[in-house]
Amino acid sequence: MTTWWRISRSVLIALWLIVITGTPPPAFGGNVLAVYPHFGFSHFKVVMPILNELARRGHQLTVISYVNHPQAAEWPNYEQLLISQAGEDQSSTTINLVPLSEHTPTRSLLTLFWEYIALHSEGQESCERLYASGHVETVLKRHQTKPYDLLLTEYFNSDCQLALAKLMDLPIIGLSTCALMPYYYDRIDLPDTPSFIQSEFVGFAGVLSWDERLVNFIQAKMLKLLYKYHSIRADNALVRKHFGIDVDVDEVARTQTAFIFGNQHYSLMGSRPQSRQFIEVGGVHLTSQAEQELPPNIAQFLDQSEVPIIFISWGSMVRISSIDADKLAAIVEALERQPLRVIWKWEADEKPKMDSTKFLFVKWAPQLALLCHPKVELFWAHGGLLGTTESVHCGKPMLVTPIYGDQFLNAFSVQNRGMGLKLDYEEIRVTSVTQALNELNNTSYATRSLGISKIFNQRENSPLESAIWCVEHVIQHGLLAAEMLQSPGIELNWFVYHSLDSVCLIFVVLMVLAYSLCHFSGGSSSKSFNGNRRRKSKRS
Ligand SMILES: *[C@@H]1O[C@H](CO)[C@@H](O)[C@H](O)[C@H]1NC(C)=O
Ligand SMILES: *[C@@H]1O[C@H](CO)[C@@H](O)[C@H](O)[C@H]1NC(C)=O
């Protein structure tokens, strides 16, 4: 690429920015490589606001993902390389996938193990598809003429994409769209302290009892070992197969990660000891763009209602129409007795026959606008993190029926902070639903939700500003920024890390001292002392 071409392109981008947004770009323009190998649309929804803002600020972006960004074609500095086949619209094929028969009722260690195996296979499949796409070669070639400054990626269920950071010598910013997976904590020296921190795969009501602490401890450590000796090895093997080089992606992650963005906030997930490298960006997807107008039928239903509204939505992945007939009947019977009106997200064409002044079934709803509407007083959710976050933002109490994955953790997070209740899918009956609704009518839930909403929304910097600051900091200072941020703790083995070497030594010295004191002091001391001497001299 010639210098002249580069300059004229920069001038074009600058002009375009001033025309479009009225703001000139920052003095330094970064060249960002963003690789999101996971297919889930909800994952990309968290990333998108950050990429949009980086593009708006004039940085050059190359984005490898499954999601066809609606604005990509209009932006000269946003290049997208799609992993999906042409014409395969991921935003519509990855919704309404999960029938309710696939709910996982308990969180036993065995369930967690199978969930890990499923995540692992999914991660490996994403890796295979990423490497088969040809985009990896494209960006490596591009790096030789116009070097990238930074790798933005997702930390979720695979790390094979980190080989790119190694080959291009780039600092990494990872993003976790759910609560951070336990196996990533060590990368940035974030304490996992399973005595009180509930990690991704579990969830417990209230303070952990001793047996819950044991389960929490075992799952956190087990997942770390599984990931290290199973997933990381598979990633390394894939990299070796593809590039013919030996790279340890775990080592790359530890030495080149500058920040990890977590889609969480302490007001929802709980306060915990922090790492300099962990940035809470929970709520980053709540942009003004996300707040859409209510369609006329919903607006009219809300206006005409003289009673509060309960909004039921179990997310974009779960197929609510697959609900068991007896559970549906129980929910309807319980709701009919309540002085409430119901807006229900129901994706199937065939809807339950119900009193249309009380029930409104909608295929899709602008969730954020609906949750923040003053007449909506309760949200019956499945505990997906985006919906839960939106409800916290709007300050609405929740009834949460978790179905799979991190939804159990999120449900307990809501319940443990007094913002709502968890009701298991298996437990749905007329009595349990009625009981839950009556309990949630206690004003303490609305009051807590509103109070926590204010804390959630009052940030020193908005989540987007924090994220952008970090990205631009790393663009400007590169691997040095990562080096300065990294905790020396990540290089130590666990024995030294927890000062067990010192503890052991002190323990041994104390034991020797105690032993000596017992044997060499007191009334019988001279006798035993002599006895000792005699025994010693005998030996010699
Ligand atoms: C909540 O309780 C109040 C009285 O305390 C009652 O008037 C109202 O109908 C109840 N609402 C629901 C949804 O049960
Ligand atoms: C509402 O909840 C609070 C706190 O849990 C409790 O003290 C109070 O008795 C409850 N009120 C009713 C009417 O159940």
XYZ file of N, CA and C in Angstrom, residues 174-406:
699
model
N -9.788 -9.009 25.941
C -10.821 -10.037 25.870
C -12.119 -9.502 26.426
N -13.223 -10.024 25.921
C -14.519 -9.605 26.444
C -15.325 -10.845 26.807
N -15.908 -10.821 27.998
C -16.778 -11.919 28.384
C -18.199 -11.393 28.371
N -19.056 -12.017 27.546
C -20.418 -11.483 27.427
C -21.308 -11.992 28.556
N -20.843 -13.022 29.282
C -21.557 -13.472 30.480
C -20.618 -13.238 31.667
N -21.037 -13.649 32.856
C -20.123 -13.540 33.991
C -18.856 -14.312 33.601
N -17.703 -13.797 33.972
C -16.435 -14.375 33.505
C -16.329 -15.847 33.897
N -15.941 -16.677 32.919
C -15.769 -18.107 33.172
C -14.657 -18.311 34.199
N -14.817 -19.270 35.132
C -13.827 -19.425 36.200
C -12.410 -19.675 35.690
N -12.297 -20.315 34.502
C -10.951 -20.640 34.009
C -10.190 -19.433 33.467
N -10.825 -18.271 33.398
C -10.101 -17.082 32.933
C -9.593 -16.198 34.076
N -10.021 -16.505 35.297
C -9.649 -15.645 36.429
C -8.129 -15.520 36.577
N -7.429 -16.675 36.462
C -5.989 -16.682 36.727
C -5.199 -15.838 35.722
N -5.768 -15.681 34.531
C -5.087 -14.923 33.494
C -4.774 -13.496 33.923
N -5.649 -12.920 34.740
C -5.464 -11.521 35.134
C -5.396 -11.402 36.650
N -5.115 -12.520 37.304
C -4.989 -12.516 38.758
C -6.237 -11.956 39.434
N -7.387 -12.373 38.946
C -8.654 -11.992 39.577
C -8.986 -13.095 40.580
N -9.105 -12.760 41.866
C -9.338 -13.824 42.853
C -10.675 -14.530 42.599
N -10.670 -15.868 42.626
C -11.947 -16.555 42.406
C -12.637 -16.943 43.717
N -11.883 -16.902 44.808
C -12.394 -17.119 46.162
C -13.750 -17.842 46.247
N -13.740 -19.165 46.028
C -15.029 -19.872 45.987
C -15.740 -19.966 47.327
N -15.146 -19.421 48.388
C -15.863 -19.431 49.663
C -17.050 -18.478 49.631
N -17.017 -17.488 48.750
C -18.175 -16.603 48.674
C -18.512 -16.109 47.260
N -17.601 -16.293 46.299
C -17.914 -15.833 44.950
C -18.542 -16.973 44.160
N -19.763 -16.759 43.700
C -20.449 -17.787 42.926
C -20.029 -17.587 41.478
N -19.428 -18.630 40.902
C -18.942 -18.423 39.547
C -19.956 -18.919 38.523
N -19.748 -18.458 37.326
C -20.554 -18.732 36.138
C -21.475 -19.953 36.154
N -20.942 -21.111 36.535
C -21.689 -22.346 36.320
C -22.663 -22.702 37.441
N -22.626 -21.964 38.537
C -23.480 -22.359 39.656
C -24.404 -21.234 40.087
N -24.857 -21.290 41.303
C -25.734 -20.286 41.855
C -26.283 -20.867 43.140
N -26.270 -20.072 44.185
C -26.792 -20.542 45.457
C -27.604 -19.417 46.082
N -28.611 -19.817 46.861
C -29.428 -18.817 47.543
C -28.683 -18.357 48.793
N -28.525 -17.054 48.924
C -27.964 -16.482 50.144
C -26.509 -16.833 50.376
N -26.120 -16.758 51.653
C -24.734 -17.045 52.033
C -24.498 -18.544 51.882
N -23.330 -18.914 51.375
C -23.052 -20.325 51.115
C -22.873 -21.110 52.411
N -23.556 -22.245 52.499
C -23.341 -23.147 53.628
C -22.064 -23.948 53.351
N -21.616 -24.745 54.324
C -20.309 -25.402 54.117
C -20.331 -26.362 52.939
N -21.467 -27.093 52.764
C -21.498 -28.051 51.655
C -21.588 -27.331 50.308
N -22.267 -26.184 50.301
C -22.316 -25.388 49.062
C -20.936 -24.819 48.731
N -20.211 -24.432 49.787
C -18.842 -23.939 49.557
C -17.976 -25.023 48.946
N -18.211 -26.252 49.416
C -17.433 -27.376 48.895
C -17.737 -27.571 47.402
N -19.029 -27.575 47.061
C -19.413 -27.743 45.655
C -18.852 -26.595 44.811
N -18.972 -25.386 45.356
C -18.486 -24.201 44.629
C -16.974 -24.285 44.406
N -16.275 -24.757 45.435
C -14.816 -24.909 45.339
C -14.466 -25.945 44.276
N -15.133 -27.120 44.374
C -14.795 -28.209 43.449
C -15.094 -27.797 42.007
N -16.252 -27.163 41.778
C -16.580 -26.810 40.385
C -15.586 -25.792 39.830
N -15.199 -24.808 40.651
C -14.277 -23.783 40.148
C -12.930 -24.406 39.783
N -12.422 -25.260 40.664
C -11.102 -25.862 40.413
C -11.183 -26.906 39.293
N -12.289 -27.675 39.292
C -12.451 -28.709 38.275
C -12.495 -28.084 36.877
N -13.247 -26.991 36.760
C -13.362 -26.348 35.450
C -12.023 -25.797 34.977
N -11.246 -25.265 35.927
C -9.925 -24.745 35.555
C -9.053 -25.862 35.008
N -9.054 -27.006 35.698
C -8.220 -28.126 35.259
C -8.694 -28.662 33.911
N -10.018 -28.829 33.790
C -10.564 -29.331 32.525
C -10.179 -28.409 31.376
N -10.324 -27.124 31.613
C -10.046 -26.171 30.540
C -8.569 -26.210 30.160
N -7.721 -26.254 31.193
C -6.289 -26.220 30.946
C -5.800 -27.470 30.219
N -6.262 -28.653 30.689
C -5.710 -29.885 30.138
C -6.540 -30.468 29.002
N -7.692 -29.874 28.724
C -8.542 -30.403 27.669
C -8.717 -29.350 26.565
N -9.304 -28.207 26.915
C -9.606 -27.202 25.880
C -8.347 -26.533 25.333
N -7.464 -26.107 26.243
C -6.262 -25.407 25.794
C -5.406 -26.328 24.919
N -5.329 -27.599 25.333
C -4.561 -28.560 24.531
C -5.147 -28.708 23.143
N -6.481 -28.782 23.083
C -7.148 -28.917 21.780
C -6.885 -27.670 20.925
N -6.942 -26.492 21.566
C -6.654 -25.241 20.844
C -5.233 -25.258 20.280
N -4.282 -25.658 21.143
C -2.881 -25.693 20.707
C -2.687 -26.665 19.543
N -3.379 -27.804 19.632
C -3.259 -28.808 18.563
C -3.797 -28.246 17.250
N -4.893 -27.514 17.351
C -5.496 -26.927 16.143
C -4.553 -25.907 15.511
N -3.923 -25.099 16.359
C -2.979 -24.096 15.863
C -1.786 -24.780 15.195
N -1.318 -25.871 15.825
C -0.190 -26.609 15.260
C -0.566 -27.184 13.894
N -1.781 -27.737 13.823
C -2.248 -28.341 12.581
C -2.324 -27.276 11.475
N -2.792 -26.099 11.857
C -3.039 -25.077 10.844
C -1.785 -24.316 10.431
N -0.963 -23.939 11.419
C 0.217 -23.120 11.111
C 1.527 -23.909 11.167
N 1.482 -25.123 11.721
C 2.696 -25.907 11.887
C 3.652 -25.318 12.906
N 3.126 -24.551 13.865
C 4.005 -23.991 14.898
C 3.482 -24.367 16.283
N 4.395 -24.377 17.256
C 3.995 -24.676 18.626
C 3.724 -23.385 19.372
N 2.460 -23.146 19.679
C 2.083 -21.964 20.446
C 1.242 -22.438 21.615
N 1.552 -21.928 22.811
C 0.674 -22.219 23.944
C -0.249 -21.013 24.124
N -1.510 -21.183 23.726
C -2.423 -20.030 23.746
C -2.656 -19.517 25.167
N -2.499 -20.405 26.145
C -2.677 -19.964 27.532
C -1.561 -18.989 27.925
N -0.359 -19.321 27.495
C 0.802 -18.463 27.746
C 0.613 -17.107 27.030
N 0.128 -17.174 25.792
C -0.136 -15.942 25.033
C -1.140 -15.081 25.796
N -2.197 -15.736 26.279
C -3.233 -14.997 27.003
C -2.658 -14.339 28.254
N -1.826 -15.086 28.975
C -1.287 -14.546 30.227
C -0.337 -13.384 29.972
N 0.479 -13.481 28.914
C 1.501 -12.462 28.735
C 1.043 -11.288 27.866
N -0.021 -11.475 27.070
C -0.385 -10.403 26.151
C -1.742 -9.755 26.425
N -2.492 -10.316 27.396
C -3.788 -9.702 27.706
C -3.581 -8.404 28.488
N -4.187 -7.342 27.991
C -4.119 -6.069 28.712
C -5.329 -5.932 29.629
N -6.514 -6.108 29.064
C -7.747 -5.991 29.857
C -8.697 -7.126 29.522
N -9.570 -7.442 30.488
C -10.750 -8.257 30.178
C -11.972 -7.422 30.548
N -12.867 -7.264 29.593
C -14.140 -6.587 29.863
C -15.151 -7.655 30.284
N -15.818 -7.416 31.385
C -16.856 -8.348 31.830
C -18.219 -7.681 31.732
N -19.170 -8.390 31.127
C -20.524 -7.833 30.993
C -21.263 -8.023 32.318
N -20.781 -7.378 33.347
C -21.382 -7.537 34.668
C -21.178 -6.263 35.475
N -21.884 -6.146 36.579
C -21.726 -4.995 37.467
C -21.970 -5.463 38.889
N -21.224 -4.905 39.821
C -21.298 -5.413 41.191
C -22.686 -5.279 41.800
N -23.471 -4.304 41.321
C -24.797 -4.134 41.910
C -25.711 -5.310 41.582
N -25.384 -6.054 40.525
C -26.165 -7.244 40.188
C -25.442 -8.527 40.615
N -24.141 -8.618 40.326
C -23.412 -9.869 40.535
C -22.704 -9.946 41.886
N -22.691 -8.850 42.622
C -22.039 -8.877 43.923
C -20.650 -8.266 43.886
N -20.269 -7.683 45.010
C -18.960 -7.054 45.124
C -17.918 -8.138 45.365
N -16.724 -7.926 44.835
C -15.669 -8.930 44.947
C -14.312 -8.259 44.844
N -13.240 -8.923 45.300
C -11.910 -8.351 45.115
C -11.616 -8.213 43.626
N -10.929 -7.153 43.269
C -10.783 -6.822 41.848
C -9.359 -6.992 41.340
N -9.248 -7.018 40.039
C -7.956 -6.984 39.379
C -7.935 -5.715 38.542
N -6.767 -5.096 38.468
C -6.588 -3.888 37.680
C -7.029 -4.091 36.225
N -6.909 -5.345 35.771
C -7.153 -5.640 34.356
C -8.605 -5.983 34.061
N -9.424 -6.097 35.103
C -10.820 -6.471 34.868
C -11.696 -5.228 34.887
N -12.421 -5.008 33.799
C -13.240 -3.808 33.685
C -14.709 -4.224 33.575
N -15.518 -3.769 34.521
C -16.945 -4.095 34.477
C -17.650 -3.195 33.464
N -18.168 -3.793 32.409
C -18.872 -2.994 31.399
C -20.351 -3.394 31.310
N -20.889 -3.961 32.387
C -22.299 -4.366 32.396
C -23.201 -3.195 32.026
N -24.068 -3.411 31.056
C -24.957 -2.340 30.598
C -24.423 -1.634 29.366
N -23.302 -2.118 28.821
C -22.701 -1.450 27.659
C -23.638 -1.516 26.445
N -24.522 -2.512 26.441
C -25.432 -2.630 25.283
C -26.645 -1.707 25.382
N -26.757 -0.987 26.518
C -27.920 -0.107 26.693
C -27.652 1.259 26.066
N -27.594 1.296 24.762
C -27.339 2.560 24.086
C -28.675 3.210 23.734
N -28.617 4.472 23.346
C -29.863 5.154 22.969
C -30.504 4.454 21.769
N -29.631 3.842 20.946
C -30.127 3.090 19.785
C -30.976 1.899 20.215
N -30.612 1.329 21.399
C -31.307 0.127 21.852
C -32.740 0.448 22.283
N -32.982 1.698 22.643
C -34.315 2.068 23.133
C -35.222 2.391 21.948
N -35.981 1.382 21.539
C -36.816 1.572 20.358
C -38.241 1.946 20.754
N -38.942 2.495 19.781
C -40.340 2.886 19.997
C -41.207 1.653 20.209
N -42.252 1.810 21.004
C -43.199 0.709 21.174
C -44.126 0.662 19.964
N -44.367 -0.532 19.426
C -45.315 -0.626 18.308
C -46.725 -0.246 18.784
N -47.587 0.226 17.866
C -48.896 0.772 18.259
C -49.752 -0.199 19.074
N -49.742 -1.499 18.728
C -50.622 -2.422 19.478
C -50.202 -2.538 20.941
N -48.889 -2.521 21.181
C -48.407 -2.613 22.565
C -48.680 -1.300 23.308
N -48.415 -0.180 22.629
C -48.643 1.128 23.250
C -50.109 1.278 23.651
N -51.009 0.827 22.757
C -52.442 0.945 23.030
C -52.844 0.062 24.224
N -52.320 -1.157 24.241
C -52.609 -2.090 25.335
C -52.175 -1.495 26.675
N -51.004 -0.854 26.667
C -50.490 -0.226 27.889
C -51.370 0.943 28.309
N -51.727 1.786 27.329
C -52.523 2.977 27.631
C -53.867 2.616 28.237
N -54.469 1.546 27.682
C -55.829 1.201 28.116
C -55.861 0.478 29.456
N -54.720 0.041 29.917
C -54.715 -0.765 31.134
C -54.838 0.099 32.387
N -55.743 -0.325 33.266
C -55.872 0.395 34.542
C -55.151 -0.333 35.668
N -54.642 -1.519 35.339
C -53.893 -2.294 36.342
C -52.445 -2.440 35.866
N -51.539 -2.803 36.791
C -50.135 -2.983 36.378
C -49.986 -4.110 35.357
N -48.876 -4.071 34.632
C -48.602 -5.052 33.589
C -47.460 -5.959 34.034
N -47.613 -7.259 33.754
C -46.466 -8.164 33.878
C -46.013 -8.516 32.466
N -44.704 -8.393 32.238
C -44.154 -8.721 30.923
C -43.453 -10.065 31.048
N -43.856 -11.015 30.209
C -43.232 -12.339 30.235
C -42.419 -12.524 28.970
N -41.119 -12.712 29.137
C -40.293 -13.030 27.976
C -39.147 -13.924 28.427
N -39.049 -15.076 27.796
C -37.969 -15.993 28.141
C -36.878 -15.946 27.091
N -36.680 -14.771 26.543
C -35.513 -14.526 25.708
C -35.678 -14.941 24.266
N -34.615 -14.691 23.502
C -34.685 -14.933 22.058
C -34.305 -16.364 21.696
N -33.648 -17.086 22.617
C -33.189 -18.435 22.289
C -34.224 -19.508 22.614
N -34.946 -19.313 23.732
C -35.882 -20.334 24.210
C -37.196 -20.249 23.436
N -37.689 -21.414 23.007
C -38.973 -21.447 22.306
C -40.078 -21.623 23.335
N -40.755 -20.520 23.716
C -41.738 -20.604 24.803
C -42.928 -21.452 24.401
N -43.210 -21.529 23.101
C -44.373 -22.314 22.666
C -44.160 -23.808 22.897
N -42.932 -24.211 23.286
C -42.678 -25.616 23.584
C -42.966 -25.944 25.059
N -43.601 -25.017 25.757
C -43.888 -25.221 27.185
C -44.884 -26.376 27.370
N -44.712 -27.148 28.459
C -45.651 -28.247 28.749
C -47.059 -27.682 28.945
N -48.050 -28.421 28.451
C -49.435 -27.941 28.503
C -49.886 -27.665 29.939
N -49.511 -28.560 30.883
C -49.975 -28.354 32.266
C -49.335 -27.123 32.897
N -48.097 -26.831 32.505
C -47.423 -25.647 33.058
C -48.054 -24.373 32.489
N -48.364 -24.412 31.199
C -49.019 -23.261 30.579
C -50.373 -23.004 31.256
N -51.123 -24.083 31.454
C -52.440 -23.947 32.083
C -52.297 -23.373 33.493
N -51.269 -23.825 34.224
C -51.063 -23.346 35.593
C -50.731 -21.856 35.607
N -49.857 -21.445 34.679
C -49.468 -20.031 34.628
C -50.696 -19.171 34.319
N -51.469 -19.619 33.314
C -52.647 -18.844 32.910
C -53.651 -18.750 34.057
N -53.882 -19.880 34.726
C -54.850 -19.868 35.824
C -54.395 -18.920 36.934
N -53.115 -18.971 37.268
C -52.598 -18.098 38.330
C -52.689 -16.631 37.918
N -52.367 -16.355 36.654
C -52.381 -14.958 36.205
C -53.801 -14.406 36.121
N -54.756 -15.274 35.744
C -56.138 -14.802 35.606
C -56.705 -14.284 36.919
N -56.206 -14.835 38.023
C -56.715 -14.413 39.333
C -56.077 -13.110 39.817
N -54.996 -12.700 39.179
C -54.271 -11.518 39.658
C -54.810 -10.247 39.001
N -54.822 -9.143 39.756
C -55.226 -7.860 39.139
C -54.090 -7.311 38.276
N -53.779 -8.044 37.214
C -52.654 -7.691 36.339
C -53.079 -7.894 34.904
N -52.432 -7.167 33.984
C -52.535 -7.504 32.578
C -51.197 -8.085 32.131
N -51.234 -8.856 31.063
C -50.054 -9.630 30.694
C -49.619 -9.344 29.257
N -48.363 -8.982 29.080
C -47.787 -8.947 27.729
C -46.798 -10.092 27.669
N -46.984 -10.956 26.680
C -46.267 -12.225 26.672
C -45.554 -12.379 25.332
N -44.230 -12.528 25.378
C -43.489 -12.767 24.131
C -43.662 -14.219 23.737
N -44.297 -14.417 22.589
C -44.685 -15.763 22.152
C -44.349 -15.847 20.679
N -43.356 -16.667 20.297
C -42.839 -16.598 18.939
C -43.671 -17.351 17.904
N -44.500 -18.332 18.367
C -45.234 -19.158 17.397
C -46.453 -18.413 16.843
N -46.866 -18.807 15.633
C -48.043 -18.185 15.034
C -49.295 -18.550 15.821
N -49.326 -19.804 16.267
C -50.503 -20.246 17.008
C -50.388 -19.821 18.467
N -51.336 -19.005 18.903
C -51.257 -18.474 20.269
C -52.337 -19.102 21.131
N -52.070 -19.206 22.435
C -53.121 -19.732 23.308
C -54.359 -18.842 23.223
N -55.542 -19.457 23.263
C -56.797 -18.676 23.209
C -57.071 -18.102 24.599
N -57.065 -16.785 24.658
C -57.184 -16.162 25.973
C -57.937 -14.841 25.854
N -58.453 -14.386 26.971
C -59.132 -13.089 27.042
C -58.179 -11.998 26.532
N -58.529 -11.376 25.389
C -57.576 -10.459 24.754
C -57.510 -9.099 25.457
N -58.423 -8.843 26.405
C -58.274 -7.580 27.141
C -57.247 -7.759 28.255
N -56.992 -9.015 28.627
C -56.054 -9.259 29.712
C -54.691 -9.733 29.203
N -54.704 -10.528 28.129
C -53.457 -11.089 27.599
C -53.137 -10.517 26.220
N -51.913 -10.089 26.030
C -51.459 -9.693 24.700
C -50.224 -10.528 24.361
N -50.341 -11.318 23.295
C -49.189 -12.118 22.863
C -48.488 -11.386 21.726
N -47.184 -11.237 21.842
C -46.434 -10.548 20.775
C -45.257 -11.422 20.354
N -44.966 -11.404 19.049
C -43.848 -12.218 18.545
C -42.518 -11.619 18.957
N -42.504 -10.316 19.020
C -41.276 -9.616 19.349
C -41.678 -8.350 20.099
N -40.876 -7.926 21.036
C -41.182 -6.693 21.756
C -39.902 -5.897 21.960
N -39.984 -4.574 21.843
C -38.806 -3.762 22.176
C -38.621 -3.792 23.690
N -37.830 -4.766 24.129
C -37.795 -5.119 25.549
C -37.415 -3.962 26.472
N -36.412 -3.192 26.038
C -35.921 -2.135 26.923
C -36.999 -1.062 27.147
N -37.634 -0.644 26.050
C -38.680 0.382 26.154
C -39.837 -0.137 27.000
N -40.149 -1.410 26.812
C -41.277 -1.995 27.542
C -40.958 -2.086 29.037
N -39.756 -2.553 29.364
C -39.387 -2.710 30.775
C -39.337 -1.367 31.492
N -38.933 -0.330 30.772
C -38.822 0.972 31.417
C -40.173 1.718 31.456
N -41.194 1.152 30.809
C -42.505 1.813 30.814
C -43.089 1.773 32.227
N -43.609 2.913 32.714
C -44.075 2.965 34.107
C -45.176 1.955 34.451
N -45.972 1.539 33.476
C -47.065 0.604 33.808
C -46.573 -0.842 33.939
N -45.386 -1.124 33.410
C -44.844 -2.478 33.555
C -44.195 -2.569 34.937
N -44.774 -3.409 35.799
C -44.295 -3.454 37.184
C -43.573 -4.748 37.526
N -43.635 -5.713 36.607
C -42.994 -6.992 36.908
C -42.521 -7.651 35.614
N -41.366 -8.310 35.696
C -40.777 -8.963 34.518
C -40.556 -10.430 34.852
N -41.238 -11.295 34.112
C -41.010 -12.735 34.310
C -40.036 -13.170 33.227
N -38.782 -13.394 33.633
C -37.701 -13.599 32.682
C -37.108 -14.992 32.840
N -36.184 -15.343 31.966
C -35.499 -16.631 32.061
C -34.083 -16.452 32.616
N -33.716 -15.184 32.893
C -32.416 -14.947 33.513
C -31.264 -14.829 32.537
N -31.551 -14.594 31.265
C -30.471 -14.256 30.329
C -29.844 -12.950 30.797
N -28.554 -12.806 30.608
C -27.879 -11.657 31.223
C -28.318 -10.317 30.622
N -28.594 -10.283 29.328
C -28.975 -9.004 28.719
C -30.324 -8.528 29.259
N -31.308 -9.421 29.277
C -32.636 -9.060 29.792
C -32.576 -8.690 31.266
N -31.811 -9.469 32.031
C -31.676 -9.192 33.457
C -31.064 -7.809 33.664
N -30.027 -7.517 32.882
C -29.371 -6.213 32.987
C -30.342 -5.090 32.633
N -31.155 -5.308 31.594
C -32.130 -4.282 31.204
C -33.137 -4.038 32.318
N -33.547 -5.117 32.975
C -34.507 -4.974 34.062
C -33.885 -4.226 35.247
N -32.633 -4.499 35.523
C -31.943 -3.785 36.603
C -31.838 -2.297 36.228
N -31.520 -2.043 34.971
C -31.421 -0.666 34.489
C -32.752 0.072 34.686
N -33.866 -0.595 34.374
C -35.178 0.047 34.489
C -35.735 -0.026 35.917
N -35.090 -0.790 36.782
C -35.521 -0.867 38.180
C -36.796 -1.658 38.388
N -36.979 -2.754 37.633
C -38.207 -3.537 37.770
C -37.921 -4.879 38.455
N -38.784 -5.253 39.423
C -38.622 -6.554 40.074
C -38.830 -7.699 39.081
N -38.252 -8.851 39.404
C -38.263 -9.967 38.454
C -38.689 -11.270 39.099
N -39.380 -12.068 38.303
C -39.562 -13.474 38.615
C -38.706 -14.196 37.573
N -37.792 -15.049 38.015
C -36.850 -15.626 37.059
C -36.973 -17.149 37.023
N -37.194 -17.676 35.832
C -37.233 -19.119 35.615
C -36.056 -19.505 34.722
N -34.932 -19.884 35.352
C -33.736 -20.183 34.557
C -33.893 -21.495 33.786
N -33.338 -21.552 32.597
C -33.477 -22.743 31.752
C -32.129 -23.457 31.576
N -31.084 -22.733 31.292
C -29.781 -23.390 31.101
C -28.657 -22.372 31.316
N -27.423 -22.880 31.343
C -26.223 -22.037 31.360
C -26.162 -21.085 32.544
N -25.779 -19.839 32.262
C -25.552 -18.863 33.334
C -26.838 -18.319 33.943
